[in-house]
């Protein structure tokens, strides 16, 4: 029996599912609209309501974002994510204090949902969140697992990336999503600035996917959507995040290449980062996410 099948069997028998970070601990950072570590006792996110710019920490109701409290707090107005708290136990936290660049979680008093599950919505233009204390991420190897849906038109959009404190490598990114010729592509950049390109066959807008990216020096980078491997190419030029890098970012758009007639949007439900090669665990981690989020 596969892990996914075992999960579904367990559900039918009333057996509690093992949370992702209990099954695979030691994540560098983990942001989710669901509680994914039993020992985590903190909040899910700090939300700002547009009506008066008041902020409130929103926790979990059971294992899910407390949408009741969120909707009460943002009744009749929009709500934006100022902080997305990290469930891994490390000090990395995703924040955005510039009001105009905060991603949205509530529209006109209603929580944004994707397939019935809350989702953080970035506009694809200039919304982004910085991950604090992330300078040591991906020194020589990395693994990232995300649950998200996207709409990218014509231009590329950074999904997660590192930013440097100046210099010619300022534009280098770990992963870019772009649509070209009607097809989706995922790009990974090597340390010399060259791209490894993965063509994603399923390019339907705003369809949820589990996206996996794993790589390490002198090995292969692997980019997968759900269970289908779309690329596995040499990444011998990968040498970790440059020493001048000062932060990671989540879902930063490309404002100069976007327009209202060709909108870009990302609905994000989970990001989990490991500063280790999790190739051996790919299937089990993906099964966990797929089952947890009903993808």
PDB file of C-alpha atoms in Angstrom, residues 7-281:
ATOM      1  CA  UNK A   7      -3.296   7.945   4.640  1.00  0.00           C
ATOM      2  CA  UNK A   8      -6.712   7.574   3.037  1.00  0.00           C
ATOM      3  CA  UNK A   9      -7.232   4.227   4.767  1.00  0.00           C
ATOM      4  CA  UNK A  10      -6.274   5.869   8.050  1.00  0.00           C
ATOM      5  CA  UNK A  11      -8.765   8.657   7.454  1.00  0.00           C
ATOM      6  CA  UNK A  12     -11.553   6.195   6.841  1.00  0.00           C
ATOM      7  CA  UNK A  13     -10.628   4.352  10.022  1.00  0.00           C
ATOM      8  CA  UNK A  14     -10.513   7.585  12.019  1.00  0.00           C
ATOM      9  CA  UNK A  15      -6.749   7.421  12.530  1.00  0.00           C
ATOM     10  CA  UNK A  16      -5.028  10.797  12.855  1.00  0.00           C
ATOM     11  CA  UNK A  17      -2.629  11.596  10.024  1.00  0.00           C
ATOM     12  CA  UNK A  18       0.988  12.291  10.876  1.00  0.00           C
ATOM     13  CA  UNK A  19       1.831  15.939  10.294  1.00  0.00           C
ATOM     14  CA  UNK A  20       4.521  16.754   7.760  1.00  0.00           C
ATOM     15  CA  UNK A  21       7.069  18.237  10.180  1.00  0.00           C
ATOM     16  CA  UNK A  22       6.595  15.365  12.618  1.00  0.00           C
ATOM     17  CA  UNK A  23       7.258  12.881   9.860  1.00  0.00           C
ATOM     18  CA  UNK A  24      10.095  14.948   8.350  1.00  0.00           C
ATOM     19  CA  UNK A  25      11.541  17.280  11.015  1.00  0.00           C
ATOM     20  CA  UNK A  26      14.449  19.756  10.895  1.00  0.00           C
ATOM     21  CA  UNK A  27      13.003  22.033   8.229  1.00  0.00           C
ATOM     22  CA  UNK A  28      14.818  25.339   7.803  1.00  0.00           C
ATOM     23  CA  UNK A  29      11.448  27.110   7.558  1.00  0.00           C
ATOM     24  CA  UNK A  30       7.829  26.088   7.125  1.00  0.00           C
ATOM     25  CA  UNK A  31       4.868  28.337   6.335  1.00  0.00           C
ATOM     26  CA  UNK A  32       1.410  26.841   5.997  1.00  0.00           C
ATOM     27  CA  UNK A  33      -2.281  27.673   6.342  1.00  0.00           C
ATOM     28  CA  UNK A  34      -2.527  24.359   8.188  1.00  0.00           C
ATOM     29  CA  UNK A  35      -0.864  23.238  11.404  1.00  0.00           C
ATOM     30  CA  UNK A  36       1.889  20.880  10.240  1.00  0.00           C
ATOM     31  CA  UNK A  37       3.752  20.190  13.513  1.00  0.00           C
ATOM     32  CA  UNK A  38       2.039  18.838  16.627  1.00  0.00           C
ATOM     33  CA  UNK A  39       4.363  20.687  19.006  1.00  0.00           C
ATOM     34  CA  UNK A  40       3.746  24.042  17.335  1.00  0.00           C
ATOM     35  CA  UNK A  41       1.742  26.273  19.687  1.00  0.00           C
ATOM     36  CA  UNK A  42       2.042  29.624  17.921  1.00  0.00           C
ATOM     37  CA  UNK A  43      -0.189  31.526  15.535  1.00  0.00           C
ATOM     38  CA  UNK A  44      -0.531  31.026  11.801  1.00  0.00           C
ATOM     39  CA  UNK A  45      -0.215  34.636  10.636  1.00  0.00           C
ATOM     40  CA  UNK A  46      -0.525  38.282  11.626  1.00  0.00           C
ATOM     41  CA  UNK A  47      -3.200  39.987   9.530  1.00  0.00           C
ATOM     42  CA  UNK A  48      -3.812  43.689   8.890  1.00  0.00           C
ATOM     43  CA  UNK A  49      -7.314  44.852   8.081  1.00  0.00           C
ATOM     44  CA  UNK A  50      -7.589  47.608   5.523  1.00  0.00           C
ATOM     45  CA  UNK A  51     -10.351  49.580   7.249  1.00  0.00           C
ATOM     46  CA  UNK A  52      -8.111  50.918  10.036  1.00  0.00           C
ATOM     47  CA  UNK A  53      -4.756  49.121   9.560  1.00  0.00           C
ATOM     48  CA  UNK A  54      -5.142  47.321  12.887  1.00  0.00           C
ATOM     49  CA  UNK A  55      -3.292  43.994  13.055  1.00  0.00           C
ATOM     50  CA  UNK A  56      -4.212  40.768  14.828  1.00  0.00           C
ATOM     51  CA  UNK A  57      -2.511  37.398  15.252  1.00  0.00           C
ATOM     52  CA  UNK A  58      -4.703  34.636  13.838  1.00  0.00           C
ATOM     53  CA  UNK A  59      -4.141  31.115  15.102  1.00  0.00           C
ATOM     54  CA  UNK A  60      -5.517  27.698  14.246  1.00  0.00           C
ATOM     55  CA  UNK A  61      -8.834  26.050  14.872  1.00  0.00           C
ATOM     56  CA  UNK A  62      -7.824  22.444  15.172  1.00  0.00           C
ATOM     57  CA  UNK A  63      -5.351  21.958  12.334  1.00  0.00           C
ATOM     58  CA  UNK A  64      -6.741  24.706  10.100  1.00  0.00           C
ATOM     59  CA  UNK A  65      -6.384  28.467   9.924  1.00  0.00           C
ATOM     60  CA  UNK A  66      -9.000  30.020  12.228  1.00  0.00           C
ATOM     61  CA  UNK A  67     -11.168  31.466   9.473  1.00  0.00           C
ATOM     62  CA  UNK A  68     -13.978  32.353  11.863  1.00  0.00           C
ATOM     63  CA  UNK A  69     -11.761  34.705  13.874  1.00  0.00           C
ATOM     64  CA  UNK A  70     -10.227  36.022  10.664  1.00  0.00           C
ATOM     65  CA  UNK A  71     -13.571  36.888   9.109  1.00  0.00           C
ATOM     66  CA  UNK A  72     -14.807  38.510  12.327  1.00  0.00           C
ATOM     67  CA  UNK A  73     -11.678  40.655  12.472  1.00  0.00           C
ATOM     68  CA  UNK A  74     -11.919  41.647   8.783  1.00  0.00           C
ATOM     69  CA  UNK A  75     -15.700  41.975   8.564  1.00  0.00           C
ATOM     70  CA  UNK A  76     -16.599  44.090   5.538  1.00  0.00           C
ATOM     71  CA  UNK A  77     -13.011  44.865   4.585  1.00  0.00           C
ATOM     72  CA  UNK A  78      -9.860  43.336   3.098  1.00  0.00           C
ATOM     73  CA  UNK A  79      -7.191  41.552   5.117  1.00  0.00           C
ATOM     74  CA  UNK A  80      -3.493  41.407   4.311  1.00  0.00           C
ATOM     75  CA  UNK A  81      -0.706  39.178   5.665  1.00  0.00           C
ATOM     76  CA  UNK A  82       1.932  41.157   7.540  1.00  0.00           C
ATOM     77  CA  UNK A  83       3.649  38.087   9.040  1.00  0.00           C
ATOM     78  CA  UNK A  84       3.455  34.404   8.142  1.00  0.00           C
ATOM     79  CA  UNK A  85       4.777  32.503  11.129  1.00  0.00           C
ATOM     80  CA  UNK A  86       7.290  29.686  10.804  1.00  0.00           C
ATOM     81  CA  UNK A  87       6.239  26.328  12.254  1.00  0.00           C
ATOM     82  CA  UNK A  88       9.639  24.630  11.985  1.00  0.00           C
ATOM     83  CA  UNK A  89      11.059  25.928  15.268  1.00  0.00           C
ATOM     84  CA  UNK A  90      13.810  28.045  13.672  1.00  0.00           C
ATOM     85  CA  UNK A  91      13.849  31.842  13.904  1.00  0.00           C
ATOM     86  CA  UNK A  92      13.011  32.458  10.235  1.00  0.00           C
ATOM     87  CA  UNK A  93       9.747  34.404   9.799  1.00  0.00           C
ATOM     88  CA  UNK A  94       8.161  35.742   6.600  1.00  0.00           C
ATOM     89  CA  UNK A  95       7.229  39.424   6.895  1.00  0.00           C
ATOM     90  CA  UNK A  96       6.178  42.449   4.853  1.00  0.00           C
ATOM     91  CA  UNK A  97       5.696  45.808   6.572  1.00  0.00           C
ATOM     92  CA  UNK A  98       5.097  47.880   3.423  1.00  0.00           C
ATOM     93  CA  UNK A  99       1.297  47.955   3.214  1.00  0.00           C
ATOM     94  CA  UNK A 100       1.045  48.108  -0.576  1.00  0.00           C
ATOM     95  CA  UNK A 101       3.223  45.004  -0.966  1.00  0.00           C
ATOM     96  CA  UNK A 102       1.460  42.735   1.503  1.00  0.00           C
ATOM     97  CA  UNK A 103      -0.300  39.670   0.033  1.00  0.00           C
ATOM     98  CA  UNK A 104      -4.025  39.301   0.668  1.00  0.00           C
ATOM     99  CA  UNK A 105      -5.897  36.686   2.690  1.00  0.00           C
ATOM    100  CA  UNK A 106      -9.382  38.300   2.947  1.00  0.00           C
ATOM    101  CA  UNK A 107     -11.428  40.090   0.268  1.00  0.00           C
ATOM    102  CA  UNK A 108     -14.441  42.172   1.358  1.00  0.00           C
ATOM    103  CA  UNK A 109     -14.803  40.178   4.563  1.00  0.00           C
ATOM    104  CA  UNK A 110     -14.470  36.732   2.958  1.00  0.00           C
ATOM    105  CA  UNK A 111     -11.399  34.541   3.409  1.00  0.00           C
ATOM    106  CA  UNK A 112      -9.723  33.739   0.094  1.00  0.00           C
ATOM    107  CA  UNK A 113     -10.137  30.034  -0.582  1.00  0.00           C
ATOM    108  CA  UNK A 114      -8.720  27.687  -3.168  1.00  0.00           C
ATOM    109  CA  UNK A 115     -10.630  24.419  -3.403  1.00  0.00           C
ATOM    110  CA  UNK A 116     -12.112  25.165   0.014  1.00  0.00           C
ATOM    111  CA  UNK A 117      -8.761  25.779   1.735  1.00  0.00           C
ATOM    112  CA  UNK A 118      -7.470  29.268   2.709  1.00  0.00           C
ATOM    113  CA  UNK A 119      -4.818  30.654   0.385  1.00  0.00           C
ATOM    114  CA  UNK A 120      -2.448  33.616   0.551  1.00  0.00           C
ATOM    115  CA  UNK A 121      -2.939  35.616  -2.646  1.00  0.00           C
ATOM    116  CA  UNK A 122      -0.075  37.589  -4.178  1.00  0.00           C
ATOM    117  CA  UNK A 123      -0.857  39.953  -7.041  1.00  0.00           C
ATOM    118  CA  UNK A 124       2.063  38.961  -9.258  1.00  0.00           C
ATOM    119  CA  UNK A 125       3.147  42.577  -9.529  1.00  0.00           C
ATOM    120  CA  UNK A 126       4.918  43.672  -6.372  1.00  0.00           C
ATOM    121  CA  UNK A 127       3.614  41.618  -3.433  1.00  0.00           C
ATOM    122  CA  UNK A 128       6.325  39.737  -1.575  1.00  0.00           C
ATOM    123  CA  UNK A 129       7.434  38.624   1.883  1.00  0.00           C
ATOM    124  CA  UNK A 130      10.998  38.517   3.166  1.00  0.00           C
ATOM    125  CA  UNK A 131      12.157  35.541   5.232  1.00  0.00           C
ATOM    126  CA  UNK A 132      14.243  36.800   8.129  1.00  0.00           C
ATOM    127  CA  UNK A 133      17.398  35.040   9.323  1.00  0.00           C
ATOM    128  CA  UNK A 134      17.588  33.104   6.055  1.00  0.00           C
ATOM    129  CA  UNK A 135      21.206  33.831   5.132  1.00  0.00           C
ATOM    130  CA  UNK A 136      22.247  30.217   5.703  1.00  0.00           C
ATOM    131  CA  UNK A 137      19.552  28.604   3.552  1.00  0.00           C
ATOM    132  CA  UNK A 138      20.817  26.322   0.791  1.00  0.00           C
ATOM    133  CA  UNK A 139      24.545  26.536   1.389  1.00  0.00           C
ATOM    134  CA  UNK A 140      25.330  23.533  -0.801  1.00  0.00           C
ATOM    135  CA  UNK A 141      22.073  21.582  -1.058  1.00  0.00           C
ATOM    136  CA  UNK A 142      18.386  22.306  -0.726  1.00  0.00           C
ATOM    137  CA  UNK A 143      14.862  20.946  -0.920  1.00  0.00           C
ATOM    138  CA  UNK A 144      11.639  22.958  -1.224  1.00  0.00           C
ATOM    139  CA  UNK A 145       8.079  21.639  -1.249  1.00  0.00           C
ATOM    140  CA  UNK A 146       5.174  23.959  -2.037  1.00  0.00           C
ATOM    141  CA  UNK A 147       1.402  23.743  -2.425  1.00  0.00           C
ATOM    142  CA  UNK A 148       0.114  26.511  -4.669  1.00  0.00           C
ATOM    143  CA  UNK A 149      -1.917  27.594  -7.682  1.00  0.00           C
ATOM    144  CA  UNK A 150      -0.739  30.137 -10.219  1.00  0.00           C
ATOM    145  CA  UNK A 151      -1.822  32.386 -13.016  1.00  0.00           C
ATOM    146  CA  UNK A 152       1.132  33.763 -14.924  1.00  0.00           C
ATOM    147  CA  UNK A 153       0.589  35.634 -18.171  1.00  0.00           C
ATOM    148  CA  UNK A 154       3.343  36.386 -20.692  1.00  0.00           C
ATOM    149  CA  UNK A 155       6.004  37.416 -18.181  1.00  0.00           C
ATOM    150  CA  UNK A 156       7.886  35.549 -15.510  1.00  0.00           C
ATOM    151  CA  UNK A 157       7.192  35.650 -11.785  1.00  0.00           C
ATOM    152  CA  UNK A 158       9.547  34.835  -8.958  1.00  0.00           C
ATOM    153  CA  UNK A 159       8.008  32.155  -6.768  1.00  0.00           C
ATOM    154  CA  UNK A 160      10.740  32.013  -4.157  1.00  0.00           C
ATOM    155  CA  UNK A 161      14.178  33.446  -4.537  1.00  0.00           C
ATOM    156  CA  UNK A 162      17.199  34.898  -2.838  1.00  0.00           C
ATOM    157  CA  UNK A 163      18.074  38.552  -2.979  1.00  0.00           C
ATOM    158  CA  UNK A 164      21.592  39.879  -2.650  1.00  0.00           C
ATOM    159  CA  UNK A 165      22.820  43.017  -0.991  1.00  0.00           C
ATOM    160  CA  UNK A 166      23.818  44.572  -4.320  1.00  0.00           C
ATOM    161  CA  UNK A 167      26.108  43.382  -7.089  1.00  0.00           C
ATOM    162  CA  UNK A 168      25.662  41.725 -10.460  1.00  0.00           C
ATOM    163  CA  UNK A 169      23.999  38.619  -8.995  1.00  0.00           C
ATOM    164  CA  UNK A 170      21.072  40.689  -7.735  1.00  0.00           C
ATOM    165  CA  UNK A 171      18.755  39.219 -10.354  1.00  0.00           C
ATOM    166  CA  UNK A 172      19.642  35.563  -9.741  1.00  0.00           C
ATOM    167  CA  UNK A 173      16.742  33.506  -8.434  1.00  0.00           C
ATOM    168  CA  UNK A 174      16.348  29.967  -7.249  1.00  0.00           C
ATOM    169  CA  UNK A 175      13.038  29.482  -9.006  1.00  0.00           C
ATOM    170  CA  UNK A 176      11.099  31.488 -11.567  1.00  0.00           C
ATOM    171  CA  UNK A 177       7.698  30.563 -12.982  1.00  0.00           C
ATOM    172  CA  UNK A 178       6.872  31.891 -16.403  1.00  0.00           C
ATOM    173  CA  UNK A 179       4.437  31.306 -19.199  1.00  0.00           C
ATOM    174  CA  UNK A 180       5.804  31.294 -22.709  1.00  0.00           C
ATOM    175  CA  UNK A 181       3.902  30.339 -25.842  1.00  0.00           C
ATOM    176  CA  UNK A 182       0.984  29.187 -23.701  1.00  0.00           C
ATOM    177  CA  UNK A 183       3.135  26.736 -21.733  1.00  0.00           C
ATOM    178  CA  UNK A 184       4.371  26.962 -18.174  1.00  0.00           C
ATOM    179  CA  UNK A 185       8.076  26.759 -17.451  1.00  0.00           C
ATOM    180  CA  UNK A 186      10.034  26.570 -14.214  1.00  0.00           C
ATOM    181  CA  UNK A 187      13.585  27.927 -14.278  1.00  0.00           C
ATOM    182  CA  UNK A 188      16.387  27.254 -11.845  1.00  0.00           C
ATOM    183  CA  UNK A 189      19.456  29.458 -12.048  1.00  0.00           C
ATOM    184  CA  UNK A 190      22.996  28.223 -11.578  1.00  0.00           C
ATOM    185  CA  UNK A 191      25.793  30.255 -10.030  1.00  0.00           C
ATOM    186  CA  UNK A 192      27.004  31.481 -13.441  1.00  0.00           C
ATOM    187  CA  UNK A 193      23.533  32.881 -14.216  1.00  0.00           C
ATOM    188  CA  UNK A 194      22.584  30.180 -16.733  1.00  0.00           C
ATOM    189  CA  UNK A 195      19.132  28.611 -16.527  1.00  0.00           C
ATOM    190  CA  UNK A 196      17.927  25.063 -16.147  1.00  0.00           C
ATOM    191  CA  UNK A 197      14.469  25.011 -17.727  1.00  0.00           C
ATOM    192  CA  UNK A 198      11.624  22.639 -16.913  1.00  0.00           C
ATOM    193  CA  UNK A 199       8.589  22.576 -19.182  1.00  0.00           C
ATOM    194  CA  UNK A 200       5.437  21.955 -17.157  1.00  0.00           C
ATOM    195  CA  UNK A 201       2.930  20.232 -19.394  1.00  0.00           C
ATOM    196  CA  UNK A 202      -0.112  21.149 -17.329  1.00  0.00           C
ATOM    197  CA  UNK A 203      -0.423  24.909 -17.721  1.00  0.00           C
ATOM    198  CA  UNK A 204      -4.028  25.402 -16.599  1.00  0.00           C
ATOM    199  CA  UNK A 205      -4.386  28.675 -14.709  1.00  0.00           C
ATOM    200  CA  UNK A 206      -5.036  28.467 -10.967  1.00  0.00           C
ATOM    201  CA  UNK A 207      -4.922  24.693 -10.764  1.00  0.00           C
ATOM    202  CA  UNK A 208      -3.295  23.623  -7.508  1.00  0.00           C
ATOM    203  CA  UNK A 209      -0.015  21.738  -7.690  1.00  0.00           C
ATOM    204  CA  UNK A 210       2.612  20.331  -5.398  1.00  0.00           C
ATOM    205  CA  UNK A 211       5.899  21.763  -6.638  1.00  0.00           C
ATOM    206  CA  UNK A 212       9.153  20.096  -5.605  1.00  0.00           C
ATOM    207  CA  UNK A 213      12.651  21.425  -6.198  1.00  0.00           C
ATOM    208  CA  UNK A 214      15.760  19.612  -4.955  1.00  0.00           C
ATOM    209  CA  UNK A 215      19.404  20.178  -5.789  1.00  0.00           C
ATOM    210  CA  UNK A 216      22.941  19.987  -4.524  1.00  0.00           C
ATOM    211  CA  UNK A 217      26.394  20.775  -5.757  1.00  0.00           C
ATOM    212  CA  UNK A 218      27.815  18.391  -8.393  1.00  0.00           C
ATOM    213  CA  UNK A 219      24.557  16.474  -8.563  1.00  0.00           C
ATOM    214  CA  UNK A 220      21.201  17.078 -10.248  1.00  0.00           C
ATOM    215  CA  UNK A 221      18.456  19.587  -9.780  1.00  0.00           C
ATOM    216  CA  UNK A 222      15.049  17.958  -9.750  1.00  0.00           C
ATOM    217  CA  UNK A 223      11.884  19.914 -10.406  1.00  0.00           C
ATOM    218  CA  UNK A 224       8.597  18.056 -10.133  1.00  0.00           C
ATOM    219  CA  UNK A 225       4.937  18.924 -10.237  1.00  0.00           C
ATOM    220  CA  UNK A 226       2.867  16.465  -8.245  1.00  0.00           C
ATOM    221  CA  UNK A 227       4.224  12.997  -9.056  1.00  0.00           C
ATOM    222  CA  UNK A 228       5.543  13.674 -12.558  1.00  0.00           C
ATOM    223  CA  UNK A 229       9.221  14.527 -12.819  1.00  0.00           C
ATOM    224  CA  UNK A 230       9.646  17.271 -15.391  1.00  0.00           C
ATOM    225  CA  UNK A 231      13.379  17.800 -15.277  1.00  0.00           C
ATOM    226  CA  UNK A 232      16.532  16.347 -13.786  1.00  0.00           C
ATOM    227  CA  UNK A 233      19.570  18.183 -15.117  1.00  0.00           C
ATOM    228  CA  UNK A 234      23.136  18.691 -13.983  1.00  0.00           C
ATOM    229  CA  UNK A 235      23.610  21.498 -11.480  1.00  0.00           C
ATOM    230  CA  UNK A 236      27.381  21.285 -11.138  1.00  0.00           C
ATOM    231  CA  UNK A 237      27.586  25.075 -11.109  1.00  0.00           C
ATOM    232  CA  UNK A 238      25.363  25.371  -8.045  1.00  0.00           C
ATOM    233  CA  UNK A 239      27.480  26.538  -5.125  1.00  0.00           C
ATOM    234  CA  UNK A 240      24.842  27.517  -2.622  1.00  0.00           C
ATOM    235  CA  UNK A 241      23.450  30.940  -1.929  1.00  0.00           C
ATOM    236  CA  UNK A 242      26.113  33.620  -2.532  1.00  0.00           C
ATOM    237  CA  UNK A 243      27.800  34.934   0.584  1.00  0.00           C
ATOM    238  CA  UNK A 244      26.398  38.397  -0.092  1.00  0.00           C
ATOM    239  CA  UNK A 245      22.816  37.130  -0.096  1.00  0.00           C
ATOM    240  CA  UNK A 246      20.824  38.654   2.728  1.00  0.00           C
ATOM    241  CA  UNK A 247      17.322  37.245   2.486  1.00  0.00           C
ATOM    242  CA  UNK A 248      14.889  34.905   0.805  1.00  0.00           C
ATOM    243  CA  UNK A 249      11.647  36.156  -0.636  1.00  0.00           C
ATOM    244  CA  UNK A 250       8.302  34.526  -1.329  1.00  0.00           C
ATOM    245  CA  UNK A 251       6.241  35.218  -4.468  1.00  0.00           C
ATOM    246  CA  UNK A 252       7.682  38.487  -5.737  1.00  0.00           C
ATOM    247  CA  UNK A 253       6.173  39.561  -9.043  1.00  0.00           C
ATOM    248  CA  UNK A 254       7.770  41.301 -11.982  1.00  0.00           C
ATOM    249  CA  UNK A 255       5.937  44.622 -12.081  1.00  0.00           C
ATOM    250  CA  UNK A 256       7.622  45.952 -15.221  1.00  0.00           C
ATOM    251  CA  UNK A 257       6.447  42.937 -17.204  1.00  0.00           C
ATOM    252  CA  UNK A 258       2.909  42.709 -15.893  1.00  0.00           C
ATOM    253  CA  UNK A 259      -0.269  44.493 -16.906  1.00  0.00           C
ATOM    254  CA  UNK A 260      -3.916  44.466 -15.895  1.00  0.00           C
ATOM    255  CA  UNK A 261      -4.803  42.696 -19.144  1.00  0.00           C
ATOM    256  CA  UNK A 262      -2.260  39.969 -18.446  1.00  0.00           C
ATOM    257  CA  UNK A 263      -2.515  39.438 -14.682  1.00  0.00           C
ATOM    258  CA  UNK A 264      -0.250  37.212 -12.648  1.00  0.00           C
ATOM    259  CA  UNK A 265      -1.385  35.708  -9.383  1.00  0.00           C
ATOM    260  CA  UNK A 266      -0.180  33.056  -6.965  1.00  0.00           C
ATOM    261  CA  UNK A 267      -2.414  31.363  -4.397  1.00  0.00           C
ATOM    262  CA  UNK A 268      -0.015  29.864  -1.861  1.00  0.00           C
ATOM    263  CA  UNK A 269      -0.981  27.417   0.855  1.00  0.00           C
ATOM    264  CA  UNK A 270       2.350  26.000   1.981  1.00  0.00           C
ATOM    265  CA  UNK A 271       6.130  26.459   1.645  1.00  0.00           C
ATOM    266  CA  UNK A 272       8.522  24.051   3.396  1.00  0.00           C
ATOM    267  CA  UNK A 273      12.292  24.600   3.065  1.00  0.00           C
ATOM    268  CA  UNK A 274      15.037  22.120   3.989  1.00  0.00           C
ATOM    269  CA  UNK A 275      18.746  22.909   3.755  1.00  0.00           C
ATOM    270  CA  UNK A 276      19.353  19.274   2.841  1.00  0.00           C
ATOM    271  CA  UNK A 277      18.852  16.918  -0.072  1.00  0.00           C
ATOM    272  CA  UNK A 278      15.513  15.166   0.493  1.00  0.00           C
ATOM    273  CA  UNK A 279      15.590  13.141  -2.732  1.00  0.00           C
ATOM    274  CA  UNK A 280      15.102   9.889  -0.857  1.00  0.00           C
ATOM    275  CA  UNK A 281      11.944  11.297   0.769  1.00  0.00           C
TER     276      UNK A 281
END
